[in-house]
PDB file of C-alpha atoms and ligand atoms in Angstrom:
ATOM      1  CA  MET A 203     -17.284 -11.469  16.531  1.00 38.00           C
ATOM      2  CA  SER A 204     -17.560 -14.851  18.199  1.00 40.00           C
ATOM      3  CA  ASN A 205     -18.031 -14.405  21.884  1.00 39.00           C
ATOM      4  CA  GLU A 206     -15.978 -17.663  22.371  1.00 42.00           C
ATOM      5  CA  LYS A 207     -12.462 -16.261  21.914  1.00 46.00           C
ATOM      6  CA  SER A 208     -10.577 -15.207  25.437  1.00 47.00           C
ATOM      7  CA  PRO A 209      -9.973 -11.526  25.692  1.00 47.00           C
ATOM      8  CA  GLY A 210      -6.260 -10.944  24.108  1.00 49.00           C
ATOM      9  CA  ALA A 211      -6.195 -14.774  22.340  1.00 53.00           C
ATOM     10  CA  GLU A 212      -3.506 -14.985  20.099  1.00 61.00           C
ATOM     11  CA  VAL A 213      -5.564 -14.740  16.557  1.00 59.00           C
ATOM     12  CA  HIS A 214      -3.219 -17.871  15.221  1.00 62.00           C
ATOM     13  CA  ASP A 215      -4.525 -19.958  17.803  1.00 69.00           C
ATOM     14  CA  LEU A 216      -7.961 -19.144  16.654  1.00 69.00           C
ATOM     15  CA  ASP A 217     -10.158 -21.439  14.481  1.00 78.00           C
ATOM     16  CA  ALA A 218     -10.430 -20.445  10.373  1.00 75.00           C
ATOM     17  CA  GLY A 219     -14.141 -19.126  10.954  1.00 78.00           C
ATOM     18  CA  THR A 220     -13.213 -17.158  13.874  1.00 80.00           C
ATOM     19  CA  PHE A 221      -9.742 -15.973  12.809  1.00 80.00           C
ATOM     20  CA  TYR A 222     -11.545 -14.599   9.556  1.00 83.00           C
ATOM     21  CA  GLU A 223     -14.130 -12.535  11.440  1.00 85.00           C
ATOM     22  CA  GLU A 224     -11.461 -11.416  13.741  1.00 85.00           C
ATOM     23  CA  VAL A 225      -8.963 -10.193  11.319  1.00 86.00           C
ATOM     24  CA  HIS A 226     -11.899  -8.384   9.423  1.00 91.00           C
ATOM     25  CA  SER A 227     -13.036  -6.174  12.415  1.00 93.00           C
ATOM     26  CA  PHE A 228     -12.146  -2.725  13.491  1.00 94.00           C
ATOM     27  CA  GLU A 229     -11.115  -4.361  16.918  1.00 93.00           C
ATOM     28  CA  PHE A 230      -8.304  -5.908  15.165  1.00 92.00           C
ATOM     29  CA  TRP A 231      -7.472  -3.119  13.162  1.00 95.00           C
ATOM     30  CA  PHE A 232      -7.318  -0.512  16.533  1.00 95.00           C
ATOM     31  CA  HIS A 233      -5.270  -3.076  18.335  1.00 93.00           C
ATOM     32  CA  ALA A 234      -2.540  -3.477  15.068  1.00 93.00           C
ATOM     33  CA  VAL A 235      -2.311   0.176  14.780  1.00 95.00           C
ATOM     34  CA  GLU A 236      -2.062   1.308  18.303  1.00 94.00           C
ATOM     35  CA  GLY A 237       0.744  -0.505  19.144  1.00 92.00           C
ATOM     36  CA  TYR A 238       3.159   1.693  16.621  1.00 94.00           C
ATOM     37  CA  LEU A 239       0.760   4.815  16.042  1.00 95.00           C
ATOM     38  CA  ALA A 240      -0.226   5.920  19.683  1.00 94.00           C
ATOM     39  CA  GLY A 241       1.802   9.002  20.619  1.00 94.00           C
ATOM     40  CA  THR A 242       3.188   9.430  17.171  1.00 95.00           C
ATOM     41  CA  GLU A 243       3.192  13.129  15.592  1.00 94.00           C
ATOM     42  CA  GLY A 244       2.892  13.420  11.900  1.00 95.00           C
ATOM     43  CA  GLY A 245       3.016   9.981  11.882  1.00 95.00           C
ATOM     44  CA  HIS A 246       6.419   9.360  13.156  1.00 95.00           C
ATOM     45  CA  ARG A 247       8.116   9.140  16.488  1.00 93.00           C
ATOM     46  CA  PRO A 248       7.945  12.763  18.267  1.00 92.00           C
ATOM     47  CA  ASP A 249      11.349  12.659  19.769  1.00 93.00           C
ATOM     48  CA  LEU A 250      13.246  12.540  16.395  1.00 93.00           C
ATOM     49  CA  VAL A 251      15.318  15.494  15.365  1.00 89.00           C
ATOM     50  CA  GLU A 252      15.685  16.698  12.045  1.00 90.00           C
ATOM     51  CA  GLU A 253      18.595  15.667   9.829  1.00 93.00           C
ATOM     52  CA  ALA A 254      19.971  18.680   7.468  1.00 92.00           C
ATOM     53  CA  LEU A 255      19.626  17.273   4.043  1.00 93.00           C
ATOM     54  CA  ASP A 256      21.669  18.982   1.312  1.00 95.00           C
ATOM     55  CA  GLU A 257      19.451  20.387  -1.646  1.00 96.00           C
ATOM     56  CA  GLU A 258      19.869  17.338  -3.869  1.00 93.00           C
ATOM     57  CA  ARG A 259      18.799  15.116  -1.243  1.00 93.00           C
ATOM     58  CA  ARG A 260      15.745  17.454  -0.256  1.00 95.00           C
ATOM     59  CA  GLN A 261      14.577  17.635  -3.855  1.00 95.00           C
ATOM     60  CA  ARG A 262      14.899  14.045  -4.021  1.00 93.00           C
ATOM     61  CA  LEU A 263      13.061  13.360  -0.988  1.00 95.00           C
ATOM     62  CA  ILE A 264      10.374  15.727  -2.212  1.00 96.00           C
ATOM     63  CA  SER A 265       9.906  14.246  -5.565  1.00 95.00           C
ATOM     64  CA  ALA A 266       9.556  10.583  -3.823  1.00 95.00           C
ATOM     65  CA  LEU A 267       7.095  11.598  -1.554  1.00 97.00           C
ATOM     66  CA  CYS A 268       5.072  13.352  -4.320  1.00 96.00           C
ATOM     67  CA  ASN A 269       4.734  10.010  -5.949  1.00 96.00           C
ATOM     68  CA  TYR A 270       3.608   8.385  -2.583  1.00 97.00           C
ATOM     69  CA  CYS A 271       1.186  10.894  -2.471  1.00 98.00           C
ATOM     70  CA  VAL A 272      -0.505   9.968  -5.968  1.00 97.00           C
ATOM     71  CA  GLY A 273      -0.171   6.159  -4.603  1.00 97.00           C
ATOM     72  CA  GLU A 274      -2.102   6.721  -1.807  1.00 98.00           C
ATOM     73  CA  THR A 275      -4.571   8.777  -3.618  1.00 98.00           C
ATOM     74  CA  ALA A 276      -5.396   5.928  -5.770  1.00 98.00           C
ATOM     75  CA  ALA A 277      -5.165   3.412  -2.770  1.00 98.00           C
ATOM     76  CA  LEU A 278      -7.852   5.799  -0.737  1.00 98.00           C
ATOM     77  CA  GLU A 279     -10.007   6.140  -3.623  1.00 98.00           C
ATOM     78  CA  GLY A 280      -9.919   2.433  -4.640  1.00 98.00           C
ATOM     79  CA  SER A 281     -10.283   0.986  -1.276  1.00 98.00           C
ATOM     80  CA  SER A 282     -13.130   3.249  -1.030  1.00 98.00           C
ATOM     81  CA  GLY A 283     -14.926   2.320  -3.965  1.00 98.00           C
ATOM     82  CA  LEU A 284     -14.089  -1.169  -3.457  1.00 98.00           C
ATOM     83  CA  ILE A 285     -16.725  -1.003  -0.171  1.00 98.00           C
ATOM     84  CA  ALA A 286     -19.595  -0.537  -2.777  1.00 98.00           C
ATOM     85  CA  ILE A 287     -18.575  -4.155  -4.564  1.00 97.00           C
ATOM     86  CA  ALA A 288     -17.302  -5.754  -2.145  1.00 97.00           C
ATOM     87  CA  PRO A 289     -19.180  -9.232  -1.914  1.00 96.00           C
ATOM     88  CA  ASN A 290     -20.026  -9.500   1.718  1.00 95.00           C
ATOM     89  CA  ARG A 291     -19.715  -8.002   5.250  1.00 96.00           C
ATOM     90  CA  THR A 292     -16.277  -8.873   6.405  1.00 95.00           C
ATOM     91  CA  THR A 293     -14.626  -7.491   3.138  1.00 96.00           C
ATOM     92  CA  LYS A 294     -16.388  -4.259   3.029  1.00 97.00           C
ATOM     93  CA  ILE A 295     -15.393  -3.803   6.904  1.00 97.00           C
ATOM     94  CA  PHE A 296     -11.671  -4.749   6.266  1.00 97.00           C
ATOM     95  CA  LEU A 297     -11.800  -2.291   3.513  1.00 98.00           C
ATOM     96  CA  ALA A 298     -13.366   0.280   5.686  1.00 98.00           C
ATOM     97  CA  THR A 299     -10.044   0.120   8.041  1.00 97.00           C
ATOM     98  CA  GLN A 300      -8.079   0.324   4.670  1.00 98.00           C
ATOM     99  CA  VAL A 301      -9.535   3.581   3.971  1.00 98.00           C
ATOM    100  CA  ALA A 302      -8.801   5.033   7.497  1.00 98.00           C
ATOM    101  CA  ASP A 303      -4.953   3.573   6.964  1.00 98.00           C
ATOM    102  CA  GLU A 304      -5.027   5.122   3.257  1.00 98.00           C
ATOM    103  CA  GLY A 305      -6.020   8.017   4.396  1.00 98.00           C
ATOM    104  CA  ARG A 306      -3.833   8.312   6.988  1.00 98.00           C
ATOM    105  CA  HIS A 307      -0.903   7.566   4.511  1.00 98.00           C
ATOM    106  CA  LEU A 308      -1.790  10.654   2.239  1.00 98.00           C
ATOM    107  CA  GLU A 309      -2.136  12.792   5.545  1.00 98.00           C
ATOM    108  CA  VAL A 310       1.592  11.692   6.986  1.00 98.00           C
ATOM    109  CA  PHE A 311       3.090  12.198   2.981  1.00 98.00           C
ATOM    110  CA  THR A 312       1.518  15.546   2.637  1.00 98.00           C
ATOM    111  CA  ARG A 313       2.679  16.740   6.077  1.00 97.00           C
ATOM    112  CA  ARG A 314       6.243  15.485   5.352  1.00 98.00           C
ATOM    113  CA  LEU A 315       6.232  17.681   2.438  1.00 98.00           C
ATOM    114  CA  SER A 316       5.250  20.789   4.296  1.00 97.00           C
ATOM    115  CA  ASP A 317       8.049  20.038   6.851  1.00 96.00           C
ATOM    116  CA  LEU A 318      10.473  20.110   3.712  1.00 97.00           C
ATOM    117  CA  GLY A 319       9.197  23.632   2.754  1.00 96.00           C
ATOM    118  CA  VAL A 320       6.667  22.770  -0.083  1.00 98.00           C
ATOM    119  CA  THR A 321       3.991  25.243   0.521  1.00 97.00           C
ATOM    120  CA  ASP A 322       1.143  24.020  -2.329  1.00 98.00           C
ATOM    121  CA  PRO A 323       1.703  20.322  -1.852  1.00 97.00           C
ATOM    122  CA  GLU A 324      -1.293  19.529  -4.259  1.00 96.00           C
ATOM    123  CA  ALA A 325       0.508  21.459  -6.877  1.00 98.00           C
ATOM    124  CA  GLU A 326       3.868  19.963  -6.315  1.00 97.00           C
ATOM    125  CA  VAL A 327       2.477  16.722  -6.549  1.00 97.00           C
ATOM    126  CA  GLU A 328       0.740  17.426  -9.848  1.00 96.00           C
ATOM    127  CA  ARG A 329       4.216  18.747 -11.072  1.00 96.00           C
ATOM    128  CA  ARG A 330       6.697  16.098  -9.904  1.00 95.00           C
ATOM    129  CA  ALA A 331       4.144  12.811  -9.962  1.00 93.00           C
ATOM    130  CA  SER A 332       5.157   9.705 -12.309  1.00 93.00           C
ATOM    131  CA  PRO A 333       3.119   9.710 -15.455  1.00 93.00           C
ATOM    132  CA  SER A 334       3.077   5.990 -15.300  1.00 94.00           C
ATOM    133  CA  LEU A 335       1.748   6.058 -11.786  1.00 95.00           C
ATOM    134  CA  GLN A 336      -1.100   8.522 -12.889  1.00 96.00           C
ATOM    135  CA  LEU A 337      -2.239   6.072 -15.565  1.00 96.00           C
ATOM    136  CA  PHE A 338      -2.056   3.098 -13.131  1.00 96.00           C
ATOM    137  CA  ARG A 339      -4.144   5.080 -10.850  1.00 97.00           C
ATOM    138  CA  ARG A 340      -6.896   5.576 -13.506  1.00 97.00           C
ATOM    139  CA  HIS A 341      -6.745   2.020 -14.574  1.00 96.00           C
ATOM    140  CA  LEU A 342      -7.357   0.829 -11.067  1.00 97.00           C
ATOM    141  CA  LEU A 343     -10.484   3.587 -10.791  1.00 97.00           C
ATOM    142  CA  GLU A 344     -11.744   1.947 -14.218  1.00 97.00           C
ATOM    143  CA  LEU A 345     -11.704  -1.433 -12.873  1.00 97.00           C
ATOM    144  CA  VAL A 346     -13.391  -0.259  -9.452  1.00 98.00           C
ATOM    145  CA  ALA A 347     -16.081   1.604 -11.770  1.00 98.00           C
ATOM    146  CA  GLY A 348     -16.378  -1.746 -13.904  1.00 97.00           C
ATOM    147  CA  LYS A 349     -17.364  -3.386 -10.400  1.00 97.00           C
ATOM    148  CA  ASP A 350     -14.682  -5.943 -11.304  1.00 95.00           C
ATOM    149  CA  TRP A 351     -14.339  -7.231  -7.922  1.00 96.00           C
ATOM    150  CA  GLU A 352     -11.437  -9.844  -8.272  1.00 95.00           C
ATOM    151  CA  ALA A 353      -9.297  -7.401 -10.886  1.00 95.00           C
ATOM    152  CA  ALA A 354      -9.712  -4.412  -8.963  1.00 97.00           C
ATOM    153  CA  LEU A 355      -8.923  -6.173  -5.581  1.00 97.00           C
ATOM    154  CA  PHE A 356      -6.030  -7.646  -7.670  1.00 94.00           C
ATOM    155  CA  ALA A 357      -4.445  -4.672  -8.960  1.00 95.00           C
ATOM    156  CA  GLN A 358      -5.181  -2.384  -5.658  1.00 96.00           C
ATOM    157  CA  ASN A 359      -4.190  -4.912  -2.954  1.00 95.00           C
ATOM    158  CA  VAL A 360      -1.525  -7.132  -4.520  1.00 93.00           C
ATOM    159  CA  ILE A 361      -0.009  -4.911  -7.563  1.00 93.00           C
ATOM    160  CA  LEU A 362      -0.082  -1.336  -6.008  1.00 94.00           C
ATOM    161  CA  GLU A 363       0.372  -2.776  -2.745  1.00 94.00           C
ATOM    162  CA  SER A 364       3.457  -4.706  -3.535  1.00 91.00           C
ATOM    163  CA  LEU A 365       4.795  -1.823  -5.207  1.00 92.00           C
ATOM    164  CA  GLU A 366       4.620   0.550  -2.655  1.00 94.00           C
ATOM    165  CA  PHE A 367       5.648  -2.076  -0.111  1.00 92.00           C
ATOM    166  CA  VAL A 368       9.058  -2.717  -1.928  1.00 90.00           C
ATOM    167  CA  VAL A 369       9.761   1.053  -2.534  1.00 92.00           C
ATOM    168  CA  PHE A 370       8.845   2.105   0.879  1.00 94.00           C
ATOM    169  CA  ARG A 371      10.994  -0.460   2.330  1.00 92.00           C
ATOM    170  CA  SER A 372      14.076   0.229   0.172  1.00 90.00           C
ATOM    171  CA  HIS A 373      13.846   4.074   0.866  1.00 92.00           C
ATOM    172  CA  MET A 374      13.340   3.512   4.657  1.00 94.00           C
ATOM    173  CA  ALA A 375      16.940   1.978   4.837  1.00 92.00           C
ATOM    174  CA  ASP A 376      18.654   5.004   4.101  1.00 89.00           C
ATOM    175  CA  ALA A 377      15.853   7.767   4.847  1.00 95.00           C
ATOM    176  CA  ASP A 378      16.521  10.502   7.111  1.00 97.00           C
ATOM    177  CA  PRO A 379      15.375   9.299  10.627  1.00 97.00           C
ATOM    178  CA  VAL A 380      12.086  11.222  10.338  1.00 97.00           C
ATOM    179  CA  THR A 381      10.812   9.831   6.830  1.00 98.00           C
ATOM    180  CA  ALA A 382      12.356   6.359   8.043  1.00 98.00           C
ATOM    181  CA  SER A 383       9.901   6.595  11.097  1.00 97.00           C
ATOM    182  CA  VAL A 384       7.037   7.567   9.037  1.00 98.00           C
ATOM    183  CA  LEU A 385       7.945   4.786   6.409  1.00 98.00           C
ATOM    184  CA  GLU A 386       8.234   2.354   8.925  1.00 97.00           C
ATOM    185  CA  ALA A 387       4.259   2.482  10.272  1.00 97.00           C
ATOM    186  CA  VAL A 388       3.004   2.647   6.631  1.00 98.00           C
ATOM    187  CA  ILE A 389       4.818  -0.150   5.481  1.00 97.00           C
ATOM    188  CA  LYS A 390       3.320  -2.237   8.621  1.00 96.00           C
ATOM    189  CA  ASP A 391      -0.419  -1.243   7.350  1.00 96.00           C
ATOM    190  CA  GLU A 392       0.467  -1.973   3.938  1.00 95.00           C
ATOM    191  CA  ARG A 393       1.642  -5.448   4.996  1.00 93.00           C
ATOM    192  CA  ARG A 394      -1.795  -6.033   6.370  1.00 94.00           C
ATOM    193  CA  HIS A 395      -3.444  -4.549   2.969  1.00 95.00           C
ATOM    194  CA  ILE A 396      -1.105  -7.041   0.889  1.00 93.00           C
ATOM    195  CA  GLY A 397      -2.030 -10.389   3.603  1.00 91.00           C
ATOM    196  CA  PHE A 398      -5.955  -9.366   2.951  1.00 94.00           C
ATOM    197  CA  GLY A 399      -5.528  -9.210  -0.889  1.00 94.00           C
ATOM    198  CA  GLU A 400      -3.797 -12.820  -0.977  1.00 91.00           C
ATOM    199  CA  ASN A 401      -6.116 -14.344   1.436  1.00 91.00           C
ATOM    200  CA  GLU A 402      -9.159 -13.069  -0.525  1.00 94.00           C
ATOM    201  CA  LEU A 403      -7.983 -13.660  -3.898  1.00 94.00           C
ATOM    202  CA  GLY A 404      -6.426 -17.040  -2.992  1.00 91.00           C
ATOM    203  CA  ARG A 405      -9.691 -18.153  -1.847  1.00 91.00           C
ATOM    204  CA  ARG A 406     -11.740 -16.943  -4.686  1.00 93.00           C
ATOM    205  CA  LEU A 407      -9.120 -18.819  -7.247  1.00 91.00           C
ATOM    206  CA  ARG A 408      -9.299 -21.888  -5.130  1.00 91.00           C
ATOM    207  CA  GLU A 409     -13.236 -21.902  -5.291  1.00 92.00           C
ATOM    208  CA  ALA A 410     -13.186 -21.015  -8.977  1.00 90.00           C
ATOM    209  CA  PRO A 411      -9.906 -21.355 -10.758  1.00 88.00           C
ATOM    210  CA  HIS A 412     -11.228 -19.749 -14.222  1.00 90.00           C
ATOM    211  CA  ARG A 413     -10.620 -16.359 -12.573  1.00 90.00           C
ATOM    212  CA  ARG A 414      -7.022 -16.875 -12.802  1.00 90.00           C
ATOM    213  CA  ALA A 415      -7.017 -16.272 -16.327  1.00 91.00           C
ATOM    214  CA  ARG A 416      -8.697 -12.642 -15.819  1.00 91.00           C
ATOM    215  CA  LEU A 417      -6.003 -11.927 -13.341  1.00 92.00           C
ATOM    216  CA  GLY A 418      -3.598 -12.651 -15.534  1.00 91.00           C
ATOM    217  CA  GLN A 419      -4.631 -10.223 -18.127  1.00 91.00           C
ATOM    218  CA  VAL A 420      -5.020  -7.733 -15.575  1.00 93.00           C
ATOM    219  CA  ARG A 421      -1.249  -8.192 -14.523  1.00 91.00           C
ATOM    220  CA  ARG A 422      -0.198  -8.335 -18.029  1.00 90.00           C
ATOM    221  CA  ASP A 423      -1.835  -4.921 -18.895  1.00 91.00           C
ATOM    222  CA  MET A 424      -0.354  -3.582 -15.426  1.00 92.00           C
ATOM    223  CA  ASP A 425       3.011  -4.568 -15.016  1.00 89.00           C
ATOM    224  CA  HIS A 426       4.483  -2.076 -17.491  1.00 90.00           C
ATOM    225  CA  LEU A 427       2.883   0.511 -15.641  1.00 93.00           C
ATOM    226  CA  VAL A 428       4.402  -0.886 -12.355  1.00 91.00           C
ATOM    227  CA  LEU A 429       8.187  -1.480 -14.021  1.00 90.00           C
ATOM    228  CA  ASP A 430       8.221   2.282 -15.495  1.00 90.00           C
ATOM    229  CA  THR A 431       6.949   3.496 -12.044  1.00 90.00           C
ATOM    230  CA  LEU A 432       9.859   1.499 -10.321  1.00 89.00           C
ATOM    231  CA  ALA A 433      12.176   2.773 -12.847  1.00 88.00           C
ATOM    232  CA  GLU A 434      11.059   6.659 -12.143  1.00 85.00           C
ATOM    233  CA  SER A 435      11.080   6.128  -8.584  1.00 82.00           C
ATOM    234  CA  ALA A 436      14.700   4.510  -8.673  1.00 83.00           C
ATOM    235  CA  ARG A 437      15.702   7.331 -10.584  1.00 82.00           C
ATOM    236  CA  SER A 438      14.060   9.785  -8.240  1.00 78.00           C
ATOM    237  CA  LEU A 439      15.617   8.325  -5.307  1.00 78.00           C
ATOM    238  CA  GLY A 440      18.953   8.101  -6.917  1.00 81.00           C
ATOM    239  CA  LEU A 441      19.373   4.093  -6.395  1.00 81.00           C
ATOM    240  CA  PRO A 442      21.767   2.175  -8.201  1.00 83.00           C
ATOM    241  CA  ARG A 443      21.108  -0.111 -11.011  1.00 83.00           C
ATOM    242  CA  SER A 444      21.567  -3.414  -9.204  1.00 83.00           C
ATOM    243  CA  GLU A 445      19.029  -2.040  -6.604  1.00 81.00           C
ATOM    244  CA  HIS A 446      16.575  -0.962  -9.061  1.00 84.00           C
ATOM    245  CA  GLU A 447      16.590  -4.390 -10.541  1.00 87.00           C
ATOM    246  CA  GLN A 448      16.253  -5.846  -7.105  1.00 84.00           C
ATOM    247  CA  LEU A 449      13.088  -3.822  -6.364  1.00 84.00           C
ATOM    248  CA  GLY A 450      11.540  -5.195  -9.819  1.00 88.00           C
ATOM    249  CA  ARG A 451      12.551  -8.781  -8.513  1.00 87.00           C
ATOM    250  CA  GLN A 452      11.064  -8.149  -5.175  1.00 83.00           C
ATOM    251  CA  TYR A 453       8.051  -7.144  -6.835  1.00 84.00           C
ATOM    252  CA  MET A 454       7.766  -9.701  -9.316  1.00 86.00           C
ATOM    253  CA  GLU A 455       7.907 -12.462  -6.417  1.00 84.00           C
ATOM    254  CA  SER A 456       5.456 -10.649  -4.345  1.00 78.00           C
ATOM    255  CA  VAL A 457       2.786 -11.074  -7.211  1.00 80.00           C
ATOM    256  CA  GLU A 458       4.020 -14.598  -8.135  1.00 83.00           C
ATOM    257  CA  ARG A 459       2.694 -15.663  -4.700  1.00 81.00           C
ATOM    258  CA  LEU A 460      -0.481 -15.909  -6.034  1.00 78.00           C
ATOM    259  CA  GLY A 461       0.656 -18.426  -8.859  1.00 74.00           C
ATOM    260  CA  LEU A 462      -0.158 -15.731 -11.468  1.00 69.00           C
ATOM    261  CA  ALA A 463       3.346 -15.824 -13.400  1.00 57.00           C
TER     262      ALA A 463
HETATM  263 FE1  FE2 B 647      -0.944   3.352   1.694  1.00 56.10          FE
HETATM  264 FE1  FE2 B 648      -2.485   0.367   1.489  1.00 56.10          FE
END
């Protein structure tokens, strides 16, 4: 890290090189997360009182959390595998911070399942997980195993993260207070992960525009799994059709920011 930056300097005031080193560091990560994780318990503010949920709402929440656990497990396995094929120190260090985030997400969602009376979370996840999301997880891990850096990073830090981001944000809007507080902090982390993916891929596409075709192919392979997962999530959250369609549009917009229509 550069010694030239003054303590507490705003990252936006830094030159491009220092900025790049700064945001790909554990120090940046720690300062980012301590603001919203310090003092939390189970990933949420400790002063919150559990709202009584009727059985239908409780079941919906359990199904949603089971799918979140699959997504977070995919991201945990994906980001840890990506470290081995990341092209340089800064990307490896960022991914190490992401591994910590994804492990935390899996932990707090599993803890929430326990809060809701689920005694064997692994078995419950197995029973309720969306088949499309499980397939997505397998495809992502195949891209990582194939050492396909851009494709795997795109599948994980743009496609999967965008899917999680739109679903979590929509869920947070009408979740019980404890779940909403857990989701609020997770969303902040996912934003950082999407930012990293867009920055890294944007730079690599500018350096070598031919990579765009490969990412377009990955998108075509994965989009239907994402849209099926969104449909299944919308059903399990009991969302009206208009809101489900809006989620699909938000996901598309997020992925298209890289110009991969
Ligand atoms: Fe996550
Ligand atoms: Fe993430």
